[in-house]
XYZ file of C-alpha atoms in Angstrom:
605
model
C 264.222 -101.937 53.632
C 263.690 -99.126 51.135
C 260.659 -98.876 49.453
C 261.766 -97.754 44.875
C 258.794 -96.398 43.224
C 258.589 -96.927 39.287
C 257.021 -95.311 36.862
C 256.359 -95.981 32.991
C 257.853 -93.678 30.601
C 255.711 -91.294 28.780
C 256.565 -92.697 25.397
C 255.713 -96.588 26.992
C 251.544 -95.603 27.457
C 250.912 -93.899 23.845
C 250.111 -97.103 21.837
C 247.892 -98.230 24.130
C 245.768 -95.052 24.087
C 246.070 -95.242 20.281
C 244.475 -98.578 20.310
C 241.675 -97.912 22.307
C 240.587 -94.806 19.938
C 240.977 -97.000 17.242
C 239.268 -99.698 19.040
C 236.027 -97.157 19.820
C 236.253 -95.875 16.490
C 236.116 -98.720 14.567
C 232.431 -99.818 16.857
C 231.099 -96.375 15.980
C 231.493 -97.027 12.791
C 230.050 -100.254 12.941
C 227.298 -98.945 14.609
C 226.616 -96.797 12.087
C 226.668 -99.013 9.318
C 223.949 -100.898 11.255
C 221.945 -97.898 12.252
C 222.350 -96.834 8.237
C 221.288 -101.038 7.440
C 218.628 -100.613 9.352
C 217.248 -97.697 8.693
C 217.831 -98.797 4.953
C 216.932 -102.460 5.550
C 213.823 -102.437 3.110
C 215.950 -101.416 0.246
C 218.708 -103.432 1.496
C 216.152 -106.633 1.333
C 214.712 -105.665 -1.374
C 217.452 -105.364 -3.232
C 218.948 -108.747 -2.509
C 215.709 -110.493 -3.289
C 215.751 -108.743 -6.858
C 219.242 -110.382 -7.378
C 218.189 -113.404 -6.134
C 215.114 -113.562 -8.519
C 217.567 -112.115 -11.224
C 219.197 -115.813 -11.244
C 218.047 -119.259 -12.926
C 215.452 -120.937 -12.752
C 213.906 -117.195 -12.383
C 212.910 -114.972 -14.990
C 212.033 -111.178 -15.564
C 211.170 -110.751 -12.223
C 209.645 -107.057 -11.281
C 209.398 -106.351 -7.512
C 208.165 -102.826 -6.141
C 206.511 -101.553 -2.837
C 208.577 -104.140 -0.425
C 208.890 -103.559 3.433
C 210.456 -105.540 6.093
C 210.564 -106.115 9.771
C 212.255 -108.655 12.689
C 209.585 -110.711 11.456
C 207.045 -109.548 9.000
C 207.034 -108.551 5.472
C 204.550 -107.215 2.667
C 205.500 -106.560 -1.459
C 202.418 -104.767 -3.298
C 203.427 -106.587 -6.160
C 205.550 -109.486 -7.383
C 205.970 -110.727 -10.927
C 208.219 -113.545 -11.933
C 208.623 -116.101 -14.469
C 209.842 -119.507 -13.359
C 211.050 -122.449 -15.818
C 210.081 -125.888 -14.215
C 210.483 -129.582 -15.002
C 206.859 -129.748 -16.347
C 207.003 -126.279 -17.981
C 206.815 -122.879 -17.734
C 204.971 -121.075 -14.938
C 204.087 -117.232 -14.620
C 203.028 -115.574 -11.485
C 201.661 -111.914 -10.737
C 200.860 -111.469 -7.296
C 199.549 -107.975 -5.579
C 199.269 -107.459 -1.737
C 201.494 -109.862 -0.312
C 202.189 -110.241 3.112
C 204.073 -112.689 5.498
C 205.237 -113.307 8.640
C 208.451 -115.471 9.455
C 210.904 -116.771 12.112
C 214.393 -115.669 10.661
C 216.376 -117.369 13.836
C 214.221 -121.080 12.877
C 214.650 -120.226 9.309
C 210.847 -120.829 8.765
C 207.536 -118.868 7.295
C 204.846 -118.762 9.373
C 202.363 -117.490 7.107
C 201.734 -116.209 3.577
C 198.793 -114.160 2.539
C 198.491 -113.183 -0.736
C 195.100 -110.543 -1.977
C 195.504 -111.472 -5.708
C 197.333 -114.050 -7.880
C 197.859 -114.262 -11.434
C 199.310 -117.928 -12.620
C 199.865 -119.192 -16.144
C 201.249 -122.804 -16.647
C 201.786 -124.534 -19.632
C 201.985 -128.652 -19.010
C 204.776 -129.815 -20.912
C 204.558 -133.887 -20.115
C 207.759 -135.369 -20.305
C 208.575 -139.485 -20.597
C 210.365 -139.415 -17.243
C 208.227 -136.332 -15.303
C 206.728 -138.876 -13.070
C 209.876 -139.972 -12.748
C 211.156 -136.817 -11.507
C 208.227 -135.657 -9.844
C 208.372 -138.936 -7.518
C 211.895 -138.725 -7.341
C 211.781 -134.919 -5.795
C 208.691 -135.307 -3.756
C 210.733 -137.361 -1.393
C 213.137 -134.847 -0.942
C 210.828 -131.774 -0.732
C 210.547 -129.862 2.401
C 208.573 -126.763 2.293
C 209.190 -124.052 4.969
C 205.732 -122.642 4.988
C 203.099 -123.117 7.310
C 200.222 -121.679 5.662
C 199.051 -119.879 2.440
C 196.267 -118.046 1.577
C 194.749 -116.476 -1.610
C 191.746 -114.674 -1.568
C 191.378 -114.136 -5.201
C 193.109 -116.665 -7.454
C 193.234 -116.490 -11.563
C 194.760 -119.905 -12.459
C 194.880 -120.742 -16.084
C 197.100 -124.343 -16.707
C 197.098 -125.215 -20.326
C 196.993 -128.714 -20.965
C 197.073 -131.040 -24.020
C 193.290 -132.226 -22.845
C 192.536 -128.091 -23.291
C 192.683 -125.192 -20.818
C 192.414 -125.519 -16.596
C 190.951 -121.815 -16.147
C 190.114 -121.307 -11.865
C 189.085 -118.512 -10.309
C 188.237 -118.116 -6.692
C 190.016 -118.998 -3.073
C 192.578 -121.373 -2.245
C 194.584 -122.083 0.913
C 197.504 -124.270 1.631
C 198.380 -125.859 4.933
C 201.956 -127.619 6.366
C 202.559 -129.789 9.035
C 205.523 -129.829 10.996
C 205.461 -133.305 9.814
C 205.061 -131.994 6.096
C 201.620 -133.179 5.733
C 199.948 -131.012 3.020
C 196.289 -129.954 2.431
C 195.252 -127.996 -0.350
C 191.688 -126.258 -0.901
C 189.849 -124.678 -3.367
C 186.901 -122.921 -3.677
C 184.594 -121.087 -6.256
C 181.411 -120.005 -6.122
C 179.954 -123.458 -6.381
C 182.220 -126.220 -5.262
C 185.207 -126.985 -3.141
C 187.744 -129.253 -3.479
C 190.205 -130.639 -0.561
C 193.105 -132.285 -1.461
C 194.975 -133.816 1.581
C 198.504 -135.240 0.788
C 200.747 -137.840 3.680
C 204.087 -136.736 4.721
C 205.519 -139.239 2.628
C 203.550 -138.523 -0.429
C 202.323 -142.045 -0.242
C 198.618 -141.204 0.714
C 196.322 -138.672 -1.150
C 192.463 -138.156 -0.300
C 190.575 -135.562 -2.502
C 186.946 -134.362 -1.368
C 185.093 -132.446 -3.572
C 181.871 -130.953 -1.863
C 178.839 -128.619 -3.155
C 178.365 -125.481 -1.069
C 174.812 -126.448 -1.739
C 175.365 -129.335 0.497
C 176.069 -132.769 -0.130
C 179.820 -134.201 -1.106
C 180.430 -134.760 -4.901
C 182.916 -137.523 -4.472
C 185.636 -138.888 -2.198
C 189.026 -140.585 -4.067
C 191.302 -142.019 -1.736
C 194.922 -142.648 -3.798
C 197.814 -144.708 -2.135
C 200.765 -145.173 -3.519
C 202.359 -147.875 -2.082
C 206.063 -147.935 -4.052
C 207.296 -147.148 -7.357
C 205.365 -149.612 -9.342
C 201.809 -150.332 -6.858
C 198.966 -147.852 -7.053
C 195.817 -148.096 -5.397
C 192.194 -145.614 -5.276
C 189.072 -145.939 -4.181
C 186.436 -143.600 -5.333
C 182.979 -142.615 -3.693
C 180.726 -140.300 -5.800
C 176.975 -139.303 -6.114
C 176.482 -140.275 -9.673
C 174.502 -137.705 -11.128
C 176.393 -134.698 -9.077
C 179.610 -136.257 -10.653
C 178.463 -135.856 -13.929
C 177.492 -132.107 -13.336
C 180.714 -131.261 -11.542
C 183.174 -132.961 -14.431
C 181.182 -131.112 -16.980
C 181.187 -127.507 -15.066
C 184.267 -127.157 -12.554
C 186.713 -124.853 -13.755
C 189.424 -127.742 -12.569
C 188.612 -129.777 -15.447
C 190.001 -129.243 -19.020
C 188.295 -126.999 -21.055
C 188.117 -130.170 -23.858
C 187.107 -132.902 -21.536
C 185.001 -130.455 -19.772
C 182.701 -129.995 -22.886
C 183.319 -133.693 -24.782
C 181.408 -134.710 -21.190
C 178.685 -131.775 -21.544
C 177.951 -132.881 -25.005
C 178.234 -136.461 -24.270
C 175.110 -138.719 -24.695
C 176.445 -139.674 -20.720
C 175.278 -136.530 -19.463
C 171.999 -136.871 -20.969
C 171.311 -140.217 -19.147
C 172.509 -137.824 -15.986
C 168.458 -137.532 -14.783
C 168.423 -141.076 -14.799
C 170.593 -141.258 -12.311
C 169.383 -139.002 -9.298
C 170.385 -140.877 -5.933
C 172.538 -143.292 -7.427
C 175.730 -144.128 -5.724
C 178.766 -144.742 -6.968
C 181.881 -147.149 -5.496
C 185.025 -147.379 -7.647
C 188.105 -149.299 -6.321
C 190.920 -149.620 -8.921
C 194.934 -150.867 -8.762
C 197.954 -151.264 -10.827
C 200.624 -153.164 -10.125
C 202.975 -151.639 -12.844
C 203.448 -148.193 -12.327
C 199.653 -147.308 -13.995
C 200.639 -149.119 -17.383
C 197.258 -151.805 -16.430
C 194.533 -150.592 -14.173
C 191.465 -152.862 -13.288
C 189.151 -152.120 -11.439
C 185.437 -152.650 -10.123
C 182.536 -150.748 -9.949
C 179.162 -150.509 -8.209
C 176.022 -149.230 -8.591
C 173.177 -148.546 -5.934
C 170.184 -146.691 -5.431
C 169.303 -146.145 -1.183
C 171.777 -148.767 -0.668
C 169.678 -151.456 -3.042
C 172.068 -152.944 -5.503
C 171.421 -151.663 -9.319
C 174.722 -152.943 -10.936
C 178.182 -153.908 -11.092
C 181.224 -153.931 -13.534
C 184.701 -155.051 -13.129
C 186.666 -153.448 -15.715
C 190.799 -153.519 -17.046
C 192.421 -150.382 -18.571
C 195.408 -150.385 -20.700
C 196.492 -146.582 -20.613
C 199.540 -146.839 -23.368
C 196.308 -147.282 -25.899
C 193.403 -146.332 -23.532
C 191.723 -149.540 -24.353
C 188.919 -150.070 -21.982
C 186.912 -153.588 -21.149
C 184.060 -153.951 -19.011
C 182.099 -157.118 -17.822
C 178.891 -155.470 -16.040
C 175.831 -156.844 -14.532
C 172.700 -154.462 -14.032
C 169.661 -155.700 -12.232
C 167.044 -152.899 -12.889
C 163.116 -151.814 -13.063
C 162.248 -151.178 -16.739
C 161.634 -147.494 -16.190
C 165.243 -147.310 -14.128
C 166.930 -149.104 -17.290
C 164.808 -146.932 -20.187
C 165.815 -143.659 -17.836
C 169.570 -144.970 -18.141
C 169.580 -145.861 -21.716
C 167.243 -142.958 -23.034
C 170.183 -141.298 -24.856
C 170.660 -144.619 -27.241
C 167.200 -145.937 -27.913
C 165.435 -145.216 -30.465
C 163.094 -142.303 -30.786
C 160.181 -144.527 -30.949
C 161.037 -146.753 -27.824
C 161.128 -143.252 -25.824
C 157.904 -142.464 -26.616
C 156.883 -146.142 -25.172
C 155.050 -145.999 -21.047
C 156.809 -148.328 -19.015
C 154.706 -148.865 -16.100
C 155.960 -152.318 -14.809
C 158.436 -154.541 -15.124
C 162.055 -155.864 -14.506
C 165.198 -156.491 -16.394
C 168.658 -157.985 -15.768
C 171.160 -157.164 -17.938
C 175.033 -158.407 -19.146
C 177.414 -156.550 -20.842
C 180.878 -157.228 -22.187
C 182.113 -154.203 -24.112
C 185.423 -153.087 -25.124
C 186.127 -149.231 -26.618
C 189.282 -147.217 -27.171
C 189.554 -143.880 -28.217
C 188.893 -143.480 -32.210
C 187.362 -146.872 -32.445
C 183.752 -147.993 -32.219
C 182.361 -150.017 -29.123
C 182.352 -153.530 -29.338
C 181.374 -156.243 -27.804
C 177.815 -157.862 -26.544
C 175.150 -157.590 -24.621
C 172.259 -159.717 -23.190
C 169.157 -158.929 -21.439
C 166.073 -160.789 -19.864
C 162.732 -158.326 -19.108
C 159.866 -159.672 -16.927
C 156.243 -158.766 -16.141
C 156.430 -155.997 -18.637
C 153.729 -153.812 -18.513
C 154.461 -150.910 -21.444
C 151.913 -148.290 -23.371
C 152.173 -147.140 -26.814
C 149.250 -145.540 -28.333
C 145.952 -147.323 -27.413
C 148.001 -150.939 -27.205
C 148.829 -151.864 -23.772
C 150.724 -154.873 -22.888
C 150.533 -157.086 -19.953
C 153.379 -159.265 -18.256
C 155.160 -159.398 -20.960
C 158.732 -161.135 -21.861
C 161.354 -159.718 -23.790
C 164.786 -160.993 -24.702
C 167.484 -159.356 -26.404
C 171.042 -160.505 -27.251
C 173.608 -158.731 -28.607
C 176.109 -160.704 -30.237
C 177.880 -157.514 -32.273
C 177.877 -154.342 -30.684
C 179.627 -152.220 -33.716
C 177.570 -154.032 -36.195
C 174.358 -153.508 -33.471
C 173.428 -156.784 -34.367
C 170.245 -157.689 -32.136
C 167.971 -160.959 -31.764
C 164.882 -160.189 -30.364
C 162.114 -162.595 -28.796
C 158.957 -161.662 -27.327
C 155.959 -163.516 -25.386
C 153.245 -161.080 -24.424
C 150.375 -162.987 -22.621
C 147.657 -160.657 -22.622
C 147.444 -157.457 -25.173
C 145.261 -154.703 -25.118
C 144.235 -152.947 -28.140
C 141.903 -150.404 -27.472
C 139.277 -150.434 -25.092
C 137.357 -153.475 -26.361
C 139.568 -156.130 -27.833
C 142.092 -158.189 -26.214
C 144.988 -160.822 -27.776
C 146.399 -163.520 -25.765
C 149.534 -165.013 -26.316
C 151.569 -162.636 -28.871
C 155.277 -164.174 -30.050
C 157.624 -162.460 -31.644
C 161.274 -163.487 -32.654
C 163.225 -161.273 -35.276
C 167.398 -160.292 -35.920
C 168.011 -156.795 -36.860
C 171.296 -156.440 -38.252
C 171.355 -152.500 -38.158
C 169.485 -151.121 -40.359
C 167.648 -154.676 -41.814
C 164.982 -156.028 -39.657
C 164.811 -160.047 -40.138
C 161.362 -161.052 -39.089
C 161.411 -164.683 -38.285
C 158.274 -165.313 -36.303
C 155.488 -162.964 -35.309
C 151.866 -164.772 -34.363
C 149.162 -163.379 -32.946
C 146.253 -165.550 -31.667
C 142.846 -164.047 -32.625
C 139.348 -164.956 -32.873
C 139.841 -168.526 -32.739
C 143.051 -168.275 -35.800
C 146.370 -166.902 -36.185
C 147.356 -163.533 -37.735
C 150.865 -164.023 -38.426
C 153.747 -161.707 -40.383
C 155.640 -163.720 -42.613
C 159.068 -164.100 -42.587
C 160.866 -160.934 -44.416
C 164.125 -158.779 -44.017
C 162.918 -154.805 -44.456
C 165.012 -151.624 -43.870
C 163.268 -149.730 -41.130
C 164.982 -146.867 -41.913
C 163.290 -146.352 -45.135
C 159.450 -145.881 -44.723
C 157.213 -147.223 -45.511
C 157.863 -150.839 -44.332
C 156.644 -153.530 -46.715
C 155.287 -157.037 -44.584
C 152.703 -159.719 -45.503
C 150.392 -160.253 -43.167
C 149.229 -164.020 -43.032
C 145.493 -164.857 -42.082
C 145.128 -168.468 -40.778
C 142.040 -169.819 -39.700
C 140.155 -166.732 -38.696
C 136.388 -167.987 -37.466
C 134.773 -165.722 -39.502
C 131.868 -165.564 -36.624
C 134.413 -164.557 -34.054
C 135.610 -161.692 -36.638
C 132.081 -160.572 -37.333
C 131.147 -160.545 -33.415
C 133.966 -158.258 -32.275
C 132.685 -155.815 -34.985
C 129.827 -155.254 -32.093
C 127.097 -154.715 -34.860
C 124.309 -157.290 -34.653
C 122.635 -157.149 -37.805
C 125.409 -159.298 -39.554
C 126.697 -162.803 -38.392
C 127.536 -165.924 -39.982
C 130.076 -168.761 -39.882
C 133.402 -170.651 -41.542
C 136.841 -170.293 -41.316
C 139.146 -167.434 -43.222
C 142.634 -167.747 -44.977
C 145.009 -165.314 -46.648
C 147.080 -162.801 -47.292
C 147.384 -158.723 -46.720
C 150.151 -157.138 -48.226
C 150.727 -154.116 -45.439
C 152.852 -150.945 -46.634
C 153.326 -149.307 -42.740
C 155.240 -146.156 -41.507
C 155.136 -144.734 -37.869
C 151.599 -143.397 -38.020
C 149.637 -145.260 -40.860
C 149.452 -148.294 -42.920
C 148.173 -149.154 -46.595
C 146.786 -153.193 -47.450
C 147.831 -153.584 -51.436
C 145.892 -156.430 -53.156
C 145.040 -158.251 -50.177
C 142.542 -161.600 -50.239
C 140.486 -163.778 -48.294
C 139.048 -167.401 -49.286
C 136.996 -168.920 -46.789
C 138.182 -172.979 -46.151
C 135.005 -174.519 -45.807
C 131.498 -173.717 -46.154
C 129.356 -171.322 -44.106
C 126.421 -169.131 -43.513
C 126.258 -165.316 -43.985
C 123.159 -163.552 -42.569
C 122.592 -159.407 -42.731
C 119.682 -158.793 -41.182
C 119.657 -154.821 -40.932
C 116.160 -152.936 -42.054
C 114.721 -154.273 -45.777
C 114.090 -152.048 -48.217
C 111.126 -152.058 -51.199
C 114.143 -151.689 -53.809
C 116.886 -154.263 -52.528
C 118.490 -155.760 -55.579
C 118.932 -159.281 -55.127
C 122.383 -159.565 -53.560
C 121.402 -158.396 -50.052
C 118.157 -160.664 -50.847
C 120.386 -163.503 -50.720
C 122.576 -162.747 -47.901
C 119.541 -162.425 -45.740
C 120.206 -166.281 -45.568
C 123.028 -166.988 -47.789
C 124.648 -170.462 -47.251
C 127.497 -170.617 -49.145
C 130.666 -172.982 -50.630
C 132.527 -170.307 -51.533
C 133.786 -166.971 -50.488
C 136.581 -164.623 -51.734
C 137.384 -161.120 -50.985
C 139.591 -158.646 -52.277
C 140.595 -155.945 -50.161
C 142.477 -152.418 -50.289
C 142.923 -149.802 -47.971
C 144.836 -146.442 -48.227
C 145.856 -144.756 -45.310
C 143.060 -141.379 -45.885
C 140.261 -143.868 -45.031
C 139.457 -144.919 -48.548
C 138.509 -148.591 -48.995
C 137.607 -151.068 -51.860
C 136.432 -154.877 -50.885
C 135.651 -156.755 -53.695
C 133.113 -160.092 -52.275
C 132.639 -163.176 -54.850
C 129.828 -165.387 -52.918
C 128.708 -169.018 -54.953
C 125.555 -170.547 -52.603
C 122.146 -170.628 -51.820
C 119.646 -168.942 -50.199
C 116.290 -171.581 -48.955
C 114.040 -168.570 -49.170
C 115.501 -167.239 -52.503
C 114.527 -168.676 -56.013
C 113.180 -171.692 -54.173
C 116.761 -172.427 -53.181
C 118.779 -172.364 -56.613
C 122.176 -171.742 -56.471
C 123.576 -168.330 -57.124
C 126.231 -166.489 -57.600
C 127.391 -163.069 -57.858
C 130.329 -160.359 -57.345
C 129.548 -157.854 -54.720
C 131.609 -154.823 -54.688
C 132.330 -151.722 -51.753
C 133.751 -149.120 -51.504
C 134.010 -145.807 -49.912
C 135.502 -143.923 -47.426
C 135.553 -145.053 -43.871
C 134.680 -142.732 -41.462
C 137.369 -141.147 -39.193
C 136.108 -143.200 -36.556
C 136.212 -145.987 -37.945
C 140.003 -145.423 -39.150
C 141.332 -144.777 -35.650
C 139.601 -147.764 -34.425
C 141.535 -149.945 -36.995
C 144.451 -148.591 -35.630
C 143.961 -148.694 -32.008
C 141.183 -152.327 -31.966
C 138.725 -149.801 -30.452
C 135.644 -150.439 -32.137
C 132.631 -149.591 -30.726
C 128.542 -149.187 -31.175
C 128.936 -144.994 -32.301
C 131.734 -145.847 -35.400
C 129.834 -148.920 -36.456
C 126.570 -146.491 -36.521
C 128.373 -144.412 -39.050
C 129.879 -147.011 -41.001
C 126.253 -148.073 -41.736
C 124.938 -145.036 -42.348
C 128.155 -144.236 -44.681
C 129.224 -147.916 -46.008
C 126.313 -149.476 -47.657
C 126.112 -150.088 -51.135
């Protein structure tokens, strides 16, 4: 057998060479192009994000200073505008950096040095809606955020959200979001479920001590439900101070007569639990009170949000002082000035208030064992009652009982009633008696406006033993017996009081006896009252409020050792000016030895 040998034709092996210079010159190319990408990749990226931003919902976007690696990036600065759902938002951030995973298609971190944000909230009729609706379908690729320096201004149509300080956001791999701020003072954690179904918000003071604790689930479209957990007092201080608040509810609380009562409540805890069960168009809710875990009060309460029409059925069970701390800000200037020492008062309230309308409703309390201070009076175990029937018209029934009273240091009244209506701004006395010295002082019945001083009242004298009266005076030299009635026209204001035309008559007979020092010239009168047993006394009286005095006496009697016992009568008349003693012991029921010293020395016709 013969072995051929073949052999290709020159002209059969030139395409293939062609080919494979093509071939090699087409990958040198290509590596080029990469070599040139790379090398050119931050202006490449760069780029491409600036066309990206250049699109809708973007706006005016300004990038500069951008580099980029495998897996990290960093822009000096980044300004966009960005048209949401709820409104425009504008953003100027400085010093950016991140870090990413480009094959999992996921950000690792974001760090930003500065930001710049300016919303405006533009509510819309279906934004919850649409927020719901796209919170189910949000997934964020970002692990974690971090601003060291955040300017966040949100304008609002409750005023102006202006921030500044830290904030950091944090992603699960399940989607689980926490978000935290903090300023110089406070920080607030808000901690968001997967599903967006569960929200828990902790706001704490760097101080120490947590300013409340609101834990929101949402359970479907239409069933809310919180629960809220709150020192009292810090709550007040943080909703009128935080930057997170709007700038108008922010200073409506500052100014509000609520912040004032704010001392009152140092260590009180607060417990809020509210639902809806149609998509926040009714909330009720209930709220409690305590004070180191004692109970102080409750309130279960029903919000209509359409009109912001609020009710509230609350129960307080307080010490006076606790209640007069709470309700400083809406008593009256005279009731501050009032020492509570003891006591203890339960309280109901059913009020009802939307925005632009006055409170209504009522209110009914029940004091005990009051022990309260004004001036020299002190009063002892007292009772008080007060019902509120019409809030807006403040329209008020008042009884008293006051068992003991002090008034001064030397003179005590047992067994003080009072029962009067004030219909704001008419006081209706109805009943006011005061047991003293074996009668009744008692201010008749009368309507007065006790917001024009002074106050006119009549006060009634019934059955006053007159030897009672004259021994509480404390001056020995004068005594005597029978029984007073009458009248005392009394013009008062806060400090003072005037008696116009007021007048005595004594109801049966009796026995007056001076029996201070004798002098050679004593005109007859005083002869006669040395002794004088008479059938029939009447005095005039008038006081003004500078101490001047005028008692007009009109005595018909006897006297045994006086013109062997004929009758006589005559008109005795004084008047002077008391002694300042003497005045502030009619004010305060402290009379005592010194004052009664000068008023004889002084007072004597």
């Amino acid at each position: 057998m013969r072995l051929v040998e073949q052999t290709t034709p020159e002209h059969n092996r030139k395409p293939s060479s062609s080919r494979s210079r093509l071939l090699f010159f087409a990958l040198v190319c290509l590596l080029s192009l990469l070599v040139v990408a790379w090398w050119w990749r931050g202006l490449l990226m760069q780029w491409a994000l600036q066309q990206f931003l250049q699109r809708p919902p973007f706006a005016d976007a300004v990038v500069s200073g951008m580099g980029f690696s495998l897996d990290q990036a960093h822009v000096n600065s980044l300004q966009l505008g960005l048209q949401t759902a709820a409104g425009p938002l504008s953003m100027r951030l400085q010093d950016v950096r991140a870090s990413y995973d480009l094959r999992a298609s996921n950000i690792d971190t974001i760090a930003v040095a500065k930001a710049e944000l300016r919303f405006t909230y533009q509510p819309t009729p279906d934004a919850s809606e649409q927020s719901a609706t796209a919170s189910n379908r949000l997934v964020v690729p970002l692990q974690h955020l971090t601003i060291d320096n955040l300017d966040l201004s949100v304008d609002t149509p409750q005023g102006t959200i202006v921030f500044n300080g830290a904030c950091e956001l944090n992603i699960s791999s399940a989607q689980a979001i926490q978000v935290v701020f903090q300023d110089t003072s406070y920080s607030l954690r808000l901690d968001v479920a997967p599903d967006w179904h569960k929200a828990n918000v902790i706001v704490a003071q760097h101080a120490g001590g947590t300013v409340l604790q609101l834990d929101y689930h949402w359970r479907d479209v239409q069933k809310h439900a919180a629960k809220l957990e709150a020192d009292a007092s810090a709550l007040l201080k943080w909703l009128s101070s935080s930057g997170l608040i709007p700038a108008t509810l922010k200073k409506d609380m500052a100014s509000s007569e609520l912040m004032r009562a704010a001392p009152g409540m140092a260590a009180v805890k607060l417990a809020l639990s509210a639902e809806s069960p149609d998509d926040l168009a009714n909330l009720t809710g209930r709220l409690l009170l305590t004070r180191d875990e004692d109970y102080l009060a409750t309130a279960d309460l029903a919000l209509k949000t359409a009109t912001m029409r609020l009710k509230a059925d609350a129960h307080l069970d307080l010490t006076t002082v606790e209640i007069v701390e709470l309700f400083k800000p809406w008593l009256p200037e005279v009731v501050n000035a009032w020492r509570f020492a003891t006591g203890h008062a339960m309280t109901t309230l059913h009020l009802e208030w939307r925005p632009q309308h006055a409170l209504t409703g009522s209110a009914y309390l029940r004091a005990y064992h009051l022990g309260i201070g004004f001036g020299a009076i002190q009063v002892e175990d007292g009772f008080l009652q007060l019902d509120v029937k019409d809030w807006a018209k403040f329209s008020v029934f008042m009884s008293a009982d006051v068992p003991k009273l002090l008034l001064g240091k030397e003179t005590t009244v047992r067994d003080l009633t009072l029962k009067a209506h004030l219909q704001n701004p008419l006081l209706t006395i109805e009943r006011v008696n005061l047991p003293v010295f074996g009668g009744v002082l008692e201010v008749l019945p009368a309507t007065v406006n006790i917001e024009r001083w002074p106050v006119q009242l009549t006060l009634g004298v019934k059955d006053i033993d007159l030897a009672q009266l004259l021994d509480s005076l404390n001056y020995p030299a004068l005594s005597g017996t029978g029984t007073l009635n009458g009248k005392l026209p009394l013009s008062l204001t806060p400090d003072t009081f005037e008696i116009n035309g007021g007048l005595l008559k004594a109801t049966v007979p009796g026995v007056l006896r001076y029996q201070g020092p004798t002098a050679d010239d004593e005109n007859i009168a005083f002869k006669a009252l040395r002794n004088m047993l008479y059938h029939s006394l009447q005095a005039s009286m008038d006081y003004r409020p500078n101490g001047e005095y005028h008692i007009g006496l009109r005595i018909e009697g006897k006297n045994p050792q006086l013109l062997s016992g004929h009758p006589v009568a005559f008109n005795l008349n004084l008047s002077g000016q008391l002694p300042e003693l003497l005045q502030k012991g009619i004010l305060t029921g402290d009379f005592n030895q010194p004052v009664l010293e000068q008023l004889n020395g002084t007072g004597h016709p």
